mmCIF file of C-alpha atoms in Angstrom:
data_model
loop_
_atom_site.group_PDB
_atom_site.id
_atom_site.type_symbol
_atom_site.label_atom_id
_atom_site.label_comp_id
_atom_site.label_asym_id
_atom_site.label_seq_id
_atom_site.Cartn_x
_atom_site.Cartn_y
_atom_site.Cartn_z
ATOM 1 C CA UNK D 1 0.000 0.000 0.000
ATOM 2 C CA UNK D 2 2.700 2.499 0.981
ATOM 3 C CA UNK D 3 4.811 1.537 -2.039
ATOM 4 C CA UNK D 4 1.862 2.150 -4.354
ATOM 5 C CA UNK D 5 1.217 5.554 -2.796
ATOM 6 C CA UNK D 6 4.921 6.399 -3.052
ATOM 7 C CA UNK D 7 4.935 5.347 -6.707
ATOM 8 C CA UNK D 8 1.980 7.616 -7.423
ATOM 9 C CA UNK D 9 3.682 10.554 -5.702
ATOM 10 C CA UNK D 10 6.935 9.986 -7.607
ATOM 11 C CA UNK D 11 5.052 9.706 -10.908
ATOM 12 C CA UNK D 12 3.208 12.939 -10.215
ATOM 13 C CA UNK D 13 6.390 14.761 -9.237
ATOM 14 C CA UNK D 14 8.258 13.581 -12.330
ATOM 15 C CA UNK D 15 5.426 14.707 -14.589
ATOM 16 C CA UNK D 16 5.441 18.281 -13.276
ATOM 17 C CA UNK D 17 6.748 20.774 -15.820
ATOM 18 C CA UNK D 18 9.906 22.655 -14.940
ATOM 19 C CA UNK D 19 9.330 26.085 -13.490
ATOM 20 C CA UNK D 20 9.241 28.903 -15.983
ATOM 21 C CA UNK D 21 8.744 31.612 -13.372
ATOM 22 C CA UNK D 22 11.717 31.187 -11.084
ATOM 23 C CA UNK D 23 13.317 34.361 -12.483
ATOM 24 C CA UNK D 24 10.382 36.499 -11.324
ATOM 25 C CA UNK D 25 11.066 37.992 -7.894
ATOM 26 C CA UNK D 26 8.840 37.087 -4.981
ATOM 27 C CA UNK D 27 7.471 40.488 -4.085
ATOM 28 C CA UNK D 28 5.466 41.228 -0.961
ATOM 29 C CA UNK D 29 2.414 41.801 -3.165
ATOM 30 C CA UNK D 30 2.813 38.416 -4.863
ATOM 31 C CA UNK D 31 3.303 36.746 -1.483
ATOM 32 C CA UNK D 32 0.096 38.312 -0.158
ATOM 33 C CA UNK D 33 -1.816 37.257 -3.273
ATOM 34 C CA UNK D 34 -0.546 33.697 -2.824
ATOM 35 C CA UNK D 35 -1.734 33.808 0.802
ATOM 36 C CA UNK D 36 -5.161 34.919 -0.458
ATOM 37 C CA UNK D 37 -5.117 32.047 -2.945
ATOM 38 C CA UNK D 38 -4.157 29.509 -0.272
ATOM 39 C CA UNK D 39 -7.020 30.750 1.884
ATOM 40 C CA UNK D 40 -9.492 30.742 -1.008
ATOM 41 C CA UNK D 41 -8.571 27.231 -2.175
ATOM 42 C CA UNK D 42 -8.834 25.726 1.276
ATOM 43 C CA UNK D 43 -5.160 24.722 1.160
ATOM 44 C CA UNK D 44 -4.681 26.041 4.679
ATOM 45 C CA UNK D 45 -7.371 23.717 6.020
ATOM 46 C CA UNK D 46 -4.747 20.989 5.755
ATOM 47 C CA UNK D 47 -3.793 21.973 9.296
ATOM 48 C CA UNK D 48 -7.160 20.884 10.631
ATOM 49 C CA UNK D 49 -7.011 17.608 8.695
ATOM 50 C CA UNK D 50 -3.485 16.983 9.942
ATOM 51 C CA UNK D 51 -4.455 17.772 13.527
ATOM 52 C CA UNK D 52 -7.380 15.388 13.367
ATOM 53 C CA UNK D 53 -5.204 12.611 11.920
ATOM 54 C CA UNK D 54 -2.418 13.112 14.472
ATOM 55 C CA UNK D 55 -4.846 13.277 17.399
ATOM 56 C CA UNK D 56 -6.631 10.158 16.185
ATOM 57 C CA UNK D 57 -3.397 8.186 15.758
ATOM 58 C CA UNK D 58 -1.883 9.342 19.035
ATOM 59 C CA UNK D 59 -5.119 8.736 20.935
ATOM 60 C CA UNK D 60 -5.450 5.213 19.559
ATOM 61 C CA UNK D 61 -1.835 4.428 20.459
ATOM 62 C CA UNK D 62 -2.246 5.861 23.973
ATOM 63 C CA UNK D 63 -5.490 3.971 24.554
ATOM 64 C CA UNK D 64 -3.805 0.707 23.546
ATOM 65 C CA UNK D 65 -0.741 1.379 25.691
ATOM 66 C CA UNK D 66 -2.563 2.953 28.632
ATOM 67 C CA UNK D 67 -6.273 2.073 28.750
ATOM 68 C CA UNK D 68 -6.356 3.417 32.320
ATOM 69 C CA UNK D 69 -5.835 7.059 31.294
ATOM 70 C CA UNK D 70 -8.670 9.461 32.140
ATOM 71 C CA UNK D 71 -10.635 11.099 29.303
ATOM 72 C CA UNK D 72 -9.120 14.462 30.185
ATOM 73 C CA UNK D 73 -5.740 13.277 28.857
ATOM 74 C CA UNK D 74 -7.188 13.026 25.361
ATOM 75 C CA UNK D 75 -8.576 16.560 25.585
ATOM 76 C CA UNK D 76 -5.119 17.813 26.562
ATOM 77 C CA UNK D 77 -3.592 15.809 23.724
ATOM 78 C CA UNK D 78 -5.991 17.329 21.156
ATOM 79 C CA UNK D 79 -5.475 20.882 22.454
ATOM 80 C CA UNK D 80 -1.701 20.520 22.397
ATOM 81 C CA UNK D 81 -1.538 18.983 18.922
ATOM 82 C CA UNK D 82 -3.859 21.661 17.515
ATOM 83 C CA UNK D 83 -1.787 24.395 19.152
ATOM 84 C CA UNK D 84 1.538 23.125 17.796
ATOM 85 C CA UNK D 85 0.222 22.625 14.272
ATOM 86 C CA UNK D 86 -1.461 26.037 14.211
ATOM 87 C CA UNK D 87 1.762 27.724 15.376
ATOM 88 C CA UNK D 88 3.959 25.853 12.935
ATOM 89 C CA UNK D 89 1.658 26.563 9.990
ATOM 90 C CA UNK D 90 2.448 30.270 10.158
ATOM 91 C CA UNK D 91 5.927 30.119 11.698
ATOM 92 C CA UNK D 92 8.812 31.477 9.646
ATOM 93 C CA UNK D 93 9.767 28.689 7.257
ATOM 94 C CA UNK D 94 6.592 26.775 8.132
ATOM 95 C CA UNK D 95 3.908 25.313 5.908
ATOM 96 C CA UNK D 96 2.526 28.625 4.638
ATOM 97 C CA UNK D 97 5.972 29.940 3.699
ATOM 98 C CA UNK D 98 6.779 26.671 1.918
ATOM 99 C CA UNK D 99 3.503 26.814 -0.006
ATOM 100 C CA UNK D 100 4.140 30.432 -0.992
ATOM 101 C CA UNK D 101 7.504 29.404 -2.441
ATOM 102 C CA UNK D 102 5.907 26.457 -4.233
ATOM 103 C CA UNK D 103 3.260 28.642 -5.885
ATOM 104 C CA UNK D 104 5.877 31.296 -6.634
ATOM 105 C CA UNK D 105 8.018 28.748 -8.494
ATOM 106 C CA UNK D 106 5.164 27.547 -10.680
ATOM 107 C CA UNK D 107 2.991 30.621 -11.278
ATOM 108 C CA UNK D 108 3.603 34.204 -12.317
ATOM 109 C CA UNK D 109 2.049 36.965 -10.254
ATOM 110 C CA UNK D 110 -0.477 37.536 -13.029
ATOM 111 C CA UNK D 111 -1.455 33.847 -12.950
ATOM 112 C CA UNK D 112 -1.838 34.006 -9.168
ATOM 113 C CA UNK D 113 -4.146 37.003 -9.564
ATOM 114 C CA UNK D 114 -6.186 35.042 -12.112
ATOM 115 C CA UNK D 115 -6.486 32.088 -9.767
ATOM 116 C CA UNK D 116 -7.540 34.349 -6.899
ATOM 117 C CA UNK D 117 -10.191 35.902 -9.159
ATOM 118 C CA UNK D 118 -11.481 32.438 -10.059
ATOM 119 C CA UNK D 119 -11.597 31.244 -6.452
ATOM 120 C CA UNK D 120 -13.604 34.333 -5.535
ATOM 121 C CA UNK D 121 -16.385 33.267 -7.946
ATOM 122 C CA UNK D 122 -19.198 30.938 -6.788
ATOM 123 C CA UNK D 123 -17.688 28.015 -8.725
ATOM 124 C CA UNK D 124 -14.236 28.779 -7.328
ATOM 125 C CA UNK D 125 -15.580 28.932 -3.769
ATOM 126 C CA UNK D 126 -17.273 25.573 -4.320
ATOM 127 C CA UNK D 127 -14.055 24.092 -5.696
ATOM 128 C CA UNK D 128 -12.110 25.502 -2.737
ATOM 129 C CA UNK D 129 -14.580 24.209 -0.174
ATOM 130 C CA UNK D 130 -14.543 20.733 -1.724
ATOM 131 C CA UNK D 131 -10.764 20.544 -2.174
ATOM 132 C CA UNK D 132 -9.988 18.953 1.226
ATOM 133 C CA UNK D 133 -12.776 16.390 0.820
ATOM 134 C CA UNK D 134 -11.767 15.658 -2.769
ATOM 135 C CA UNK D 135 -8.135 15.261 -1.689
ATOM 136 C CA UNK D 136 -9.051 12.792 1.054
ATOM 137 C CA UNK D 137 -11.324 10.809 -1.235
ATOM 138 C CA UNK D 138 -8.762 10.920 -4.040
ATOM 139 C CA UNK D 139 -6.076 9.628 -1.696
ATOM 140 C CA UNK D 140 -8.361 6.788 -0.634
ATOM 141 C CA UNK D 141 -9.117 5.957 -4.279
ATOM 142 C CA UNK D 142 -5.393 6.025 -5.075
ATOM 143 C CA UNK D 143 -4.591 3.732 -2.162
ATOM 144 C CA UNK D 144 -7.299 1.250 -3.152
ATOM 145 C CA UNK D 145 -6.191 1.337 -6.760
ATOM 146 C CA UNK D 146 -2.554 0.855 -5.751
ATOM 147 C CA UNK D 147 -3.472 -2.050 -3.492
ATOM 148 C CA UNK D 148 -5.440 -3.678 -6.309
ATOM 149 C CA UNK D 149 -2.347 -3.541 -8.520
ATOM 150 C CA UNK D 150 -0.145 -5.383 -6.022
ATOM 151 C CA UNK D 151 -1.248 -8.940 -6.900
ATOM 152 C CA UNK D 152 -1.258 -8.182 -10.643
ATOM 153 C CA UNK D 153 2.241 -6.739 -10.503
ATOM 154 C CA UNK D 154 3.535 -9.639 -8.408
ATOM 155 C CA UNK D 155 2.021 -12.168 -10.816
ATOM 156 C CA UNK D 156 3.460 -10.456 -13.872
ATOM 157 C CA UNK D 157 6.927 -10.034 -12.309
ATOM 158 C CA UNK D 158 6.977 -13.739 -11.348
ATOM 159 C CA UNK D 159 5.941 -14.741 -14.885
ATOM 160 C CA UNK D 160 8.542 -12.490 -16.481
ATOM 161 C CA UNK D 161 11.300 -13.715 -14.185
ATOM 162 C CA UNK D 162 10.257 -17.298 -14.889
ATOM 163 C CA UNK D 163 10.868 -16.562 -18.579
ATOM 164 C CA UNK D 164 14.345 -15.480 -17.527
ATOM 165 C CA UNK D 165 14.843 -18.750 -15.691
ATOM 166 C CA UNK D 166 14.388 -17.288 -12.212
ATOM 167 C CA UNK D 167 11.850 -18.784 -9.810
ATOM 168 C CA UNK D 168 10.577 -16.759 -6.868
#
């Protein structure tokens, strides 16, 4: 499962076109427009999704290891995780800064303005509001698809190696 997901990520990264906009300076105005775009697209809601995932995983692990812990511990855990993630999102060099640099590398300021204009339309707002849900569902679809390929790949590799005189 993890190998399939990794393969999909590598394939997507390799298929990205090289940046044509790296020579354009990252001005304060462009940075602010990228921030507006990140807000409009729902990209910053990744913090909430990440917090929920981390809290869920940590809570499950704690409950298995220490079933005797009072419920209050899990409230403290959730508050602390949410606090750290929220702080680190906007910290210098944090997630927002990294995303600004990513968008800067791949889009001109004029393109960013165009995207902001789109995401301020009703259709753009809908697309932005659905982006986190679509990403989660898309990830699930990708994982299921990748898992379904595992047996087919294994079978074909075994058959091909058998042709080469190698038995697994």
